[in-house]
C-alpha cells in the first residue's frame, strides 16, 4: 500500500469509533453517561501510559514509533467516543423533559418554534419541515426548553404560506407523537389546528428566502416537468418537482442531482477560484474568495445540517484532489466526520450522513483506481467519466438498499447521460436566482436553465421506464452485506490487473461471486418481483391484490401510492407489493380493523408515510402503535377530510365525525372517493352494509357517476341497490377469496351490478385486477384472462 495513503488511513479508526459510540449513545441514551465515563477513563489512562513509555523510550533511545502511533490513535478514538457520548448525556435531561411533556400519542399541544429546515412537499400533499421548539403548551401546562421536532401540516392550514421558510418563527397547534428511536427530533408534530407564522424570515434568512422563491416563480410558466428541476439543481428547492418526476429520478439514480451536495459546493467554489485567478488574485485572496462564496452559497440554499455537511465534504474532496494527495483527503475526511459527530451525535443514525461520507471516500480512494482499470478496455476520457458514478454507486449501493431493496442497473448510464447537463443547469439556475432584481434577465436565464434541466428529466423518465432498470435485492442488513460483497467483487474485477496468475485467480473468484449472487437474485422469486412486474400492465393506476378473503387495493398517481387495507396475511400482501414493485406507501387507509382488512399491517410497518383509519375498536391500538412507532403519521378519518396523492385528490365520505349511530367496525368503514391524476373516478366502500349505504346516499356526498367501484363487504347480500344505481359504475371490483365459506359474492349484488351495465371483476376468479384510463374508455386487465 502507498506509504502516504497508509499513514492517512490511521485516522479512519478514530472516525469509526466516534460513529459507533454515537450510534450506541443515541439508541441507548440512558447509558450515555456511563459510556462517557468509561471512554474518558480509557483516554486518560492510555495517555498516561503513552507519556511514560515515550519518556522511557527517549531515555533508552529506543525507537518504538509504531507502538506510540497506535497508542495515539487509541487515545484519539477514546477521546472522540467520550466526547460524542458526553454530548448525548448532557442533552438528555432537556430532551427527556420535552419528550415527557408530549408523551402519549395524540396529545394536543401548541409549540412556539423556529423553522430550521427547508419546507418539503410530501407525496400526500402535506408539508414537512424541521424546527427547533422553544416553548411548549398543553392546556394549562407550560414548558420552556429547546428541542428538535418534525412538523407536518396541510398547506391549507398555514395562515401565511408564502412566509413559511427557513428562519421563520411559527406557532404549531395540533397533536404530538413520538419520533423514531435515534432521531434528532424528540417528537413529530401534526399541525391539525394549523401553523401560524408569527415572524417571516428576516435579515440574511429573509433575503435568501426571497431569492429562492423568486427562482421558483420564474420557472413556473415553463413547460414540462424539467422546469421544476431548475430550483432543485440550483438551490436544492424541490417544491416544484412533480411526484412522478421525483419517483423517476430515484429509480434512475439521479435524485442526488436535486440534493445540495459536495458537487454543487465544488462547482460554486471552483467558479469563484477561476474568476479570482483570472483577475490575477494571489493564492491567499483566491482562498478567501472561495471561502466567502461557499459561505454565501450555504446561506442561500439554507444552512441546515445536510447542507453544512455537504459543504464540508466538498471542501475536503477539493483539498485532496487539488493537492493530488488522496491520502491527505482521507485524513481530513476522518477529522471532519469525527468533528461532525461530536457536534451532532444524531448524525450517527442519519443515512444521508452515511451516504455523504461513503460517496466522498469512494471518490478519494476508488475513482482513480477504477479509472485505471477501465482504461484497459476503453478510452481514458470515457474511463474517467464512468469511474466517478461507478465508484459512488458501488460505495452507496449497500446503504441505499436499506431504504428500498433494489439496485439500479442503469444508474451509471443515466448519470453519464444526465451528468453533463447538471453543472450547466446549476450555473444558469444560480445566475437566474441572483438576478431577481432584474426580472427580464431572470426570466431569460431561467429559460436557458430549463433546456438542460429538461434533458435530465427526459433521461430520468426514459431510464425509469426501461425493463430491468431495477433489480430486486435482499431486504435489510443481510441485503446490505450481500451487496457490499458484490460491490467489492465488481471493484476487484475492474481494478485488479490480470498480469499475474494470482491476479487472474482473484479476478476469476470475484467474477464468480458477482455471477452467482446475481443469478440467485434473478432466479429466486422472479415471478413475484422483476418478472412479475413485466406481467402486469405498466400503466395501471388501480390494482386489486389477490390476497384471499379480504381487501388490499393499490392506487397510484404520479409515482405516489396508496394502499386501501392490508388483507388478512402479511406474507400474501408482501408478495403482491413486491410483484407490483411497490417499496414505499405514501398513504395507507385502514377502513376498519377486522382481520381481513388490517391483518397484514406488519408487512408495511416502516414503509408508510400517512395512515388514515376508521373509528378504532378494541383491537386497533396494537397495529396503529406499530405503524406510528415505525414513523407513520396516524390520522382518524371522518367525512370531509381531503388530501392529495400525487396528482390525484382523495376525499373521505364516511363515517360522519362524532357519529354514534354506527359503532366501530363494518358500518363505520372509511369510504373513499379518489379521482384525477390518471386515476379513474373511484368509490371504495369498505365493508358498509345496507343501512349505512342508504345514509351515505342520502347525505349527497357521492359525486356520481363513478368509473370504478370497489364493492362493499366482498359482495355480501346486505347491500343497498340504490347506492349502486346512483354510483353507476363502469367497472365493479369484488375483492373476495376463492371457495370462501360466506358464499361471496352473492347473486343478489351481482344482479344489481349487471343491471347497471358494469363490467364485473372478482379476485377469486380473475386473480389480480388492474384498471387504468385508456384512449377512449377504461382498460381492464385480469391476471387470469387478460
mmCIF file with all atom_site columns, N, CA and C in Angstrom, residues 547-552 565 567-568 591-592 594-597 666 685-688 693 710-717 719 724 733-737 740 742-746 749-750 761-764:
data_model
loop_
_atom_site.group_PDB
_atom_site.id
_atom_site.type_symbol
_atom_site.label_atom_id
_atom_site.label_alt_id
_atom_site.label_comp_id
_atom_site.label_asym_id
_atom_site.label_entity_id
_atom_site.label_seq_id
_atom_site.pdbx_PDB_ins_code
_atom_site.Cartn_x
_atom_site.Cartn_y
_atom_site.Cartn_z
_atom_site.occupancy
_atom_site.B_iso_or_equiv
_atom_site.pdbx_formal_charge
_atom_site.auth_seq_id
_atom_site.auth_comp_id
_atom_site.auth_asym_id
_atom_site.auth_atom_id
_atom_site.pdbx_PDB_model_num
ATOM 1   N N  . UNK A 1 547 ? -55.497 -11.529 -2.493  1.00 0.00 ? 547 UNK A N  1
ATOM 2   C CA . UNK A 1 547 ? -54.950 -11.916 -1.186  1.00 0.00 ? 547 UNK A CA 1
ATOM 3   C C  . UNK A 1 547 ? -55.940 -12.796 -0.415  1.00 0.00 ? 547 UNK A C  1
ATOM 4   N N  . UNK A 1 548 ? -56.871 -13.424 -1.131  1.00 0.00 ? 548 UNK A N  1
ATOM 5   C CA . UNK A 1 548 ? -57.856 -14.264 -0.471  1.00 0.00 ? 548 UNK A CA 1
ATOM 6   C C  . UNK A 1 548 ? -59.058 -13.451 -0.026  1.00 0.00 ? 548 UNK A C  1
ATOM 7   N N  . UNK A 1 549 ? -59.694 -13.895 1.040   1.00 0.00 ? 549 UNK A N  1
ATOM 8   C CA . UNK A 1 549 ? -60.903 -13.236 1.527   1.00 0.00 ? 549 UNK A CA 1
ATOM 9   C C  . UNK A 1 549 ? -60.502 -11.994 2.322   1.00 0.00 ? 549 UNK A C  1
ATOM 10  N N  . UNK A 1 550 ? -60.430 -10.879 1.640   1.00 0.00 ? 550 UNK A N  1
ATOM 11  C CA . UNK A 1 550 ? -60.032 -9.634  2.278   1.00 0.00 ? 550 UNK A CA 1
ATOM 12  C C  . UNK A 1 550 ? -59.796 -8.562  1.238   1.00 0.00 ? 550 UNK A C  1
ATOM 13  N N  . UNK A 1 551 ? -59.470 -7.359  1.713   1.00 0.00 ? 551 UNK A N  1
ATOM 14  C CA . UNK A 1 551 ? -59.247 -6.210  0.828   1.00 0.00 ? 551 UNK A CA 1
ATOM 15  C C  . UNK A 1 551 ? -57.794 -5.780  0.865   1.00 0.00 ? 551 UNK A C  1
ATOM 16  N N  . UNK A 1 552 ? -57.227 -5.492  -0.298  1.00 0.00 ? 552 UNK A N  1
ATOM 17  C CA . UNK A 1 552 ? -55.927 -4.831  -0.433  1.00 0.00 ? 552 UNK A CA 1
ATOM 18  C C  . UNK A 1 552 ? -55.890 -4.263  -1.838  1.00 0.00 ? 552 UNK A C  1
ATOM 19  N N  . UNK A 1 565 ? -56.440 -0.873  2.795   1.00 0.00 ? 565 UNK A N  1
ATOM 20  C CA . UNK A 1 565 ? -56.497 -2.102  3.575   1.00 0.00 ? 565 UNK A CA 1
ATOM 21  C C  . UNK A 1 565 ? -55.331 -3.025  3.232   1.00 0.00 ? 565 UNK A C  1
ATOM 22  N N  . UNK A 1 567 ? -55.470 -6.661  3.841   1.00 0.00 ? 567 UNK A N  1
ATOM 23  C CA . UNK A 1 567 ? -55.795 -8.067  3.776   1.00 0.00 ? 567 UNK A CA 1
ATOM 24  C C  . UNK A 1 567 ? -55.472 -8.778  5.077   1.00 0.00 ? 567 UNK A C  1
ATOM 25  N N  . UNK A 1 568 ? -55.669 -10.097 5.119   1.00 0.00 ? 568 UNK A N  1
ATOM 26  C CA . UNK A 1 568 ? -55.516 -10.824 6.385   1.00 0.00 ? 568 UNK A CA 1
ATOM 27  C C  . UNK A 1 568 ? -54.100 -11.292 6.687   1.00 0.00 ? 568 UNK A C  1
ATOM 28  N N  . UNK A 1 591 ? -59.684 0.865   6.523   1.00 0.00 ? 591 UNK A N  1
ATOM 29  C CA . UNK A 1 591 ? -61.094 1.243   6.567   1.00 0.00 ? 591 UNK A CA 1
ATOM 30  C C  . UNK A 1 591 ? -61.722 0.868   7.903   1.00 0.00 ? 591 UNK A C  1
ATOM 31  N N  . UNK A 1 592 ? -61.320 -0.287  8.450   1.00 0.00 ? 592 UNK A N  1
ATOM 32  C CA . UNK A 1 592 ? -61.707 -0.700  9.797   1.00 0.00 ? 592 UNK A CA 1
ATOM 33  C C  . UNK A 1 592 ? -60.727 -1.790  10.200  1.00 0.00 ? 592 UNK A C  1
ATOM 34  N N  . UNK A 1 594 ? -61.113 -5.155  11.195  1.00 0.00 ? 594 UNK A N  1
ATOM 35  C CA . UNK A 1 594 ? -61.321 -6.589  11.081  1.00 0.00 ? 594 UNK A CA 1
ATOM 36  C C  . UNK A 1 594 ? -60.071 -7.224  10.469  1.00 0.00 ? 594 UNK A C  1
ATOM 37  N N  . UNK A 1 595 ? -59.814 -8.481  10.792  1.00 0.00 ? 595 UNK A N  1
ATOM 38  C CA . UNK A 1 595 ? -58.587 -9.139  10.386  1.00 0.00 ? 595 UNK A CA 1
ATOM 39  C C  . UNK A 1 595 ? -58.424 -9.183  8.875   1.00 0.00 ? 595 UNK A C  1
ATOM 40  N N  . UNK A 1 596 ? -59.543 -9.285  8.125   1.00 0.00 ? 596 UNK A N  1
ATOM 41  C CA . UNK A 1 596 ? -59.432 -9.377  6.671   1.00 0.00 ? 596 UNK A CA 1
ATOM 42  C C  . UNK A 1 596 ? -59.125 -8.036  6.015   1.00 0.00 ? 596 UNK A C  1
ATOM 43  N N  . UNK A 1 597 ? -59.084 -6.986  6.827   1.00 0.00 ? 597 UNK A N  1
ATOM 44  C CA . UNK A 1 597 ? -58.740 -5.663  6.297   1.00 0.00 ? 597 UNK A CA 1
ATOM 45  C C  . UNK A 1 597 ? -57.467 -5.087  6.923   1.00 0.00 ? 597 UNK A C  1
ATOM 46  N N  . UNK A 1 666 ? -67.624 -2.737  10.575  1.00 0.00 ? 666 UNK A N  1
ATOM 47  C CA . UNK A 1 666 ? -68.040 -2.691  9.173   1.00 0.00 ? 666 UNK A CA 1
ATOM 48  C C  . UNK A 1 666 ? -68.793 -1.418  8.817   1.00 0.00 ? 666 UNK A C  1
ATOM 49  N N  . UNK A 1 685 ? -65.804 1.284   -0.903  1.00 0.00 ? 685 UNK A N  1
ATOM 50  C CA . UNK A 1 685 ? -66.904 1.231   0.065   1.00 0.00 ? 685 UNK A CA 1
ATOM 51  C C  . UNK A 1 685 ? -66.601 0.429   1.324   1.00 0.00 ? 685 UNK A C  1
ATOM 52  N N  . UNK A 1 686 ? -65.362 -0.026  1.506   1.00 0.00 ? 686 UNK A N  1
ATOM 53  C CA . UNK A 1 686 ? -65.052 -0.768  2.716   1.00 0.00 ? 686 UNK A CA 1
ATOM 54  C C  . UNK A 1 686 ? -65.969 -1.961  2.883   1.00 0.00 ? 686 UNK A C  1
ATOM 55  N N  . UNK A 1 687 ? -66.524 -2.125  4.114   1.00 0.00 ? 687 UNK A N  1
ATOM 56  C CA . UNK A 1 687 ? -67.461 -3.217  4.398   1.00 0.00 ? 687 UNK A CA 1
ATOM 57  C C  . UNK A 1 687 ? -68.834 -2.688  4.785   1.00 0.00 ? 687 UNK A C  1
ATOM 58  N N  . UNK A 1 688 ? -69.217 -1.519  4.258   1.00 0.00 ? 688 UNK A N  1
ATOM 59  C CA . UNK A 1 688 ? -70.506 -0.922  4.603   1.00 0.00 ? 688 UNK A CA 1
ATOM 60  C C  . UNK A 1 688 ? -71.667 -1.862  4.276   1.00 0.00 ? 688 UNK A C  1
ATOM 61  N N  . UNK A 1 693 ? -75.126 2.384   3.900   1.00 0.00 ? 693 UNK A N  1
ATOM 62  C CA . UNK A 1 693 ? -75.101 2.725   2.482   1.00 0.00 ? 693 UNK A CA 1
ATOM 63  C C  . UNK A 1 693 ? -76.249 3.676   2.149   1.00 0.00 ? 693 UNK A C  1
ATOM 64  N N  . UNK A 1 710 ? -65.283 -0.201  -5.797  1.00 0.00 ? 710 UNK A N  1
ATOM 65  C CA . UNK A 1 710 ? -64.870 -1.389  -5.045  1.00 0.00 ? 710 UNK A CA 1
ATOM 66  C C  . UNK A 1 710 ? -66.073 -1.790  -4.215  1.00 0.00 ? 710 UNK A C  1
ATOM 67  N N  . UNK A 1 711 ? -66.690 -2.917  -4.536  1.00 0.00 ? 711 UNK A N  1
ATOM 68  C CA . UNK A 1 711 ? -67.961 -3.325  -3.940  1.00 0.00 ? 711 UNK A CA 1
ATOM 69  C C  . UNK A 1 711 ? -67.779 -3.582  -2.452  1.00 0.00 ? 711 UNK A C  1
ATOM 70  N N  . UNK A 1 712 ? -68.787 -3.186  -1.670  1.00 0.00 ? 712 UNK A N  1
ATOM 71  C CA . UNK A 1 712 ? -68.718 -3.310  -0.222  1.00 0.00 ? 712 UNK A CA 1
ATOM 72  C C  . UNK A 1 712 ? -68.768 -4.769  0.229   1.00 0.00 ? 712 UNK A C  1
ATOM 73  N N  . UNK A 1 713 ? -68.045 -5.039  1.312   1.00 0.00 ? 713 UNK A N  1
ATOM 74  C CA . UNK A 1 713 ? -68.113 -6.294  2.070   1.00 0.00 ? 713 UNK A CA 1
ATOM 75  C C  . UNK A 1 713 ? -68.024 -7.520  1.178   1.00 0.00 ? 713 UNK A C  1
ATOM 76  N N  . UNK A 1 714 ? -67.093 -7.478  0.204   1.00 0.00 ? 714 UNK A N  1
ATOM 77  C CA . UNK A 1 714 ? -66.760 -8.645  -0.613  1.00 0.00 ? 714 UNK A CA 1
ATOM 78  C C  . UNK A 1 714 ? -67.954 -9.178  -1.400  1.00 0.00 ? 714 UNK A C  1
ATOM 79  N N  . UNK A 1 715 ? -69.001 -8.345  -1.530  1.00 0.00 ? 715 UNK A N  1
ATOM 80  C CA . UNK A 1 715 ? -70.168 -8.779  -2.280  1.00 0.00 ? 715 UNK A CA 1
ATOM 81  C C  . UNK A 1 715 ? -71.169 -9.556  -1.461  1.00 0.00 ? 715 UNK A C  1
ATOM 82  N N  . UNK A 1 716 ? -71.333 -9.174  -0.182  1.00 0.00 ? 716 UNK A N  1
ATOM 83  C CA . UNK A 1 716 ? -72.363 -9.813  0.638   1.00 0.00 ? 716 UNK A CA 1
ATOM 84  C C  . UNK A 1 716 ? -73.746 -9.398  0.117   1.00 0.00 ? 716 UNK A C  1
ATOM 85  N N  . UNK A 1 717 ? -74.779 -10.046 0.640   1.00 0.00 ? 717 UNK A N  1
ATOM 86  C CA . UNK A 1 717 ? -76.140 -9.733  0.198   1.00 0.00 ? 717 UNK A CA 1
ATOM 87  C C  . UNK A 1 717 ? -76.686 -8.480  0.864   1.00 0.00 ? 717 UNK A C  1
ATOM 88  N N  . UNK A 1 719 ? -76.741 -5.239  0.909   1.00 0.00 ? 719 UNK A N  1
ATOM 89  C CA . UNK A 1 719 ? -76.362 -4.078  0.100   1.00 0.00 ? 719 UNK A CA 1
ATOM 90  C C  . UNK A 1 719 ? -77.589 -3.244  -0.235  1.00 0.00 ? 719 UNK A C  1
ATOM 91  N N  . UNK A 1 724 ? -75.730 1.654   -5.640  1.00 0.00 ? 724 UNK A N  1
ATOM 92  C CA . UNK A 1 724 ? -75.008 1.251   -6.852  1.00 0.00 ? 724 UNK A CA 1
ATOM 93  C C  . UNK A 1 724 ? -75.655 1.842   -8.092  1.00 0.00 ? 724 UNK A C  1
ATOM 94  N N  . UNK A 1 733 ? -65.383 -3.935  -8.818  1.00 0.00 ? 733 UNK A N  1
ATOM 95  C CA . UNK A 1 733 ? -64.337 -4.850  -8.358  1.00 0.00 ? 733 UNK A CA 1
ATOM 96  C C  . UNK A 1 733 ? -64.800 -5.536  -7.079  1.00 0.00 ? 733 UNK A C  1
ATOM 97  N N  . UNK A 1 734 ? -64.829 -6.867  -7.100  1.00 0.00 ? 734 UNK A N  1
ATOM 98  C CA . UNK A 1 734 ? -65.102 -7.663  -5.909  1.00 0.00 ? 734 UNK A CA 1
ATOM 99  C C  . UNK A 1 734 ? -63.776 -8.209  -5.388  1.00 0.00 ? 734 UNK A C  1
ATOM 100 N N  . UNK A 1 735 ? -63.417 -7.870  -4.159  1.00 0.00 ? 735 UNK A N  1
ATOM 101 C CA . UNK A 1 735 ? -62.235 -8.442  -3.526  1.00 0.00 ? 735 UNK A CA 1
ATOM 102 C C  . UNK A 1 735 ? -62.708 -9.587  -2.635  1.00 0.00 ? 735 UNK A C  1
ATOM 103 N N  . UNK A 1 736 ? -62.475 -10.792 -3.091  1.00 0.00 ? 736 UNK A N  1
ATOM 104 C CA . UNK A 1 736 ? -63.118 -11.953 -2.470  1.00 0.00 ? 736 UNK A CA 1
ATOM 105 C C  . UNK A 1 736 ? -62.219 -13.172 -2.631  1.00 0.00 ? 736 UNK A C  1
ATOM 106 N N  . UNK A 1 737 ? -62.250 -14.065 -1.625  1.00 0.00 ? 737 UNK A N  1
ATOM 107 C CA . UNK A 1 737 ? -61.433 -15.258 -1.677  1.00 0.00 ? 737 UNK A CA 1
ATOM 108 C C  . UNK A 1 737 ? -62.128 -16.404 -2.380  1.00 0.00 ? 737 UNK A C  1
ATOM 109 N N  . UNK A 1 740 ? -64.736 -19.287 -0.635  1.00 0.00 ? 740 UNK A N  1
ATOM 110 C CA . UNK A 1 740 ? -64.955 -18.810 0.734   1.00 0.00 ? 740 UNK A CA 1
ATOM 111 C C  . UNK A 1 740 ? -66.254 -19.394 1.278   1.00 0.00 ? 740 UNK A C  1
ATOM 112 N N  . UNK A 1 742 ? -68.563 -17.952 2.955   1.00 0.00 ? 742 UNK A N  1
ATOM 113 C CA . UNK A 1 742 ? -69.652 -16.986 3.113   1.00 0.00 ? 742 UNK A CA 1
ATOM 114 C C  . UNK A 1 742 ? -70.563 -16.932 1.880   1.00 0.00 ? 742 UNK A C  1
ATOM 115 N N  . UNK A 1 743 ? -70.140 -17.581 0.810   1.00 0.00 ? 743 UNK A N  1
ATOM 116 C CA . UNK A 1 743 ? -70.923 -17.502 -0.417  1.00 0.00 ? 743 UNK A CA 1
ATOM 117 C C  . UNK A 1 743 ? -70.754 -16.176 -1.138  1.00 0.00 ? 743 UNK A C  1
ATOM 118 N N  . UNK A 1 744 ? -69.678 -15.444 -0.851  1.00 0.00 ? 744 UNK A N  1
ATOM 119 C CA . UNK A 1 744 ? -69.418 -14.166 -1.524  1.00 0.00 ? 744 UNK A CA 1
ATOM 120 C C  . UNK A 1 744 ? -68.728 -14.420 -2.873  1.00 0.00 ? 744 UNK A C  1
ATOM 121 N N  . UNK A 1 745 ? -69.083 -13.625 -3.889  1.00 0.00 ? 745 UNK A N  1
ATOM 122 C CA . UNK A 1 745 ? -70.131 -12.599 -3.898  1.00 0.00 ? 745 UNK A CA 1
ATOM 123 C C  . UNK A 1 745 ? -71.496 -13.244 -4.124  1.00 0.00 ? 745 UNK A C  1
ATOM 124 N N  . UNK A 1 746 ? -72.513 -12.646 -3.501  1.00 0.00 ? 746 UNK A N  1
ATOM 125 C CA . UNK A 1 746 ? -73.862 -13.187 -3.577  1.00 0.00 ? 746 UNK A CA 1
ATOM 126 C C  . UNK A 1 746 ? -74.521 -12.811 -4.904  1.00 0.00 ? 746 UNK A C  1
ATOM 127 N N  . UNK A 1 749 ? -76.185 -9.117  -5.328  1.00 0.00 ? 749 UNK A N  1
ATOM 128 C CA . UNK A 1 749 ? -75.405 -7.930  -5.680  1.00 0.00 ? 749 UNK A CA 1
ATOM 129 C C  . UNK A 1 749 ? -74.813 -8.063  -7.086  1.00 0.00 ? 749 UNK A C  1
ATOM 130 N N  . UNK A 1 750 ? -74.541 -9.294  -7.511  1.00 0.00 ? 750 UNK A N  1
ATOM 131 C CA . UNK A 1 750 ? -74.082 -9.482  -8.892  1.00 0.00 ? 750 UNK A CA 1
ATOM 132 C C  . UNK A 1 750 ? -75.168 -9.046  -9.872  1.00 0.00 ? 750 UNK A C  1
ATOM 133 N N  . UNK A 1 761 ? -65.632 -7.606  -12.153 1.00 0.00 ? 761 UNK A N  1
ATOM 134 C CA . UNK A 1 761 ? -64.355 -8.289  -11.963 1.00 0.00 ? 761 UNK A CA 1
ATOM 135 C C  . UNK A 1 761 ? -64.296 -8.800  -10.528 1.00 0.00 ? 761 UNK A C  1
ATOM 136 N N  . UNK A 1 762 ? -63.636 -9.933  -10.329 1.00 0.00 ? 762 UNK A N  1
ATOM 137 C CA . UNK A 1 762 ? -63.586 -10.517 -8.987  1.00 0.00 ? 762 UNK A CA 1
ATOM 138 C C  . UNK A 1 762 ? -62.264 -11.263 -8.817  1.00 0.00 ? 762 UNK A C  1
ATOM 139 N N  . UNK A 1 763 ? -61.619 -11.028 -7.682  1.00 0.00 ? 763 UNK A N  1
ATOM 140 C CA . UNK A 1 763 ? -60.288 -11.591 -7.474  1.00 0.00 ? 763 UNK A CA 1
ATOM 141 C C  . UNK A 1 763 ? -60.313 -13.101 -7.302  1.00 0.00 ? 763 UNK A C  1
ATOM 142 N N  . UNK A 1 764 ? -61.441 -13.689 -6.877  1.00 0.00 ? 764 UNK A N  1
ATOM 143 C CA . UNK A 1 764 ? -61.468 -15.144 -6.718  1.00 0.00 ? 764 UNK A CA 1
ATOM 144 C C  . UNK A 1 764 ? -61.368 -15.861 -8.056  1.00 0.00 ? 764 UNK A C  1
#
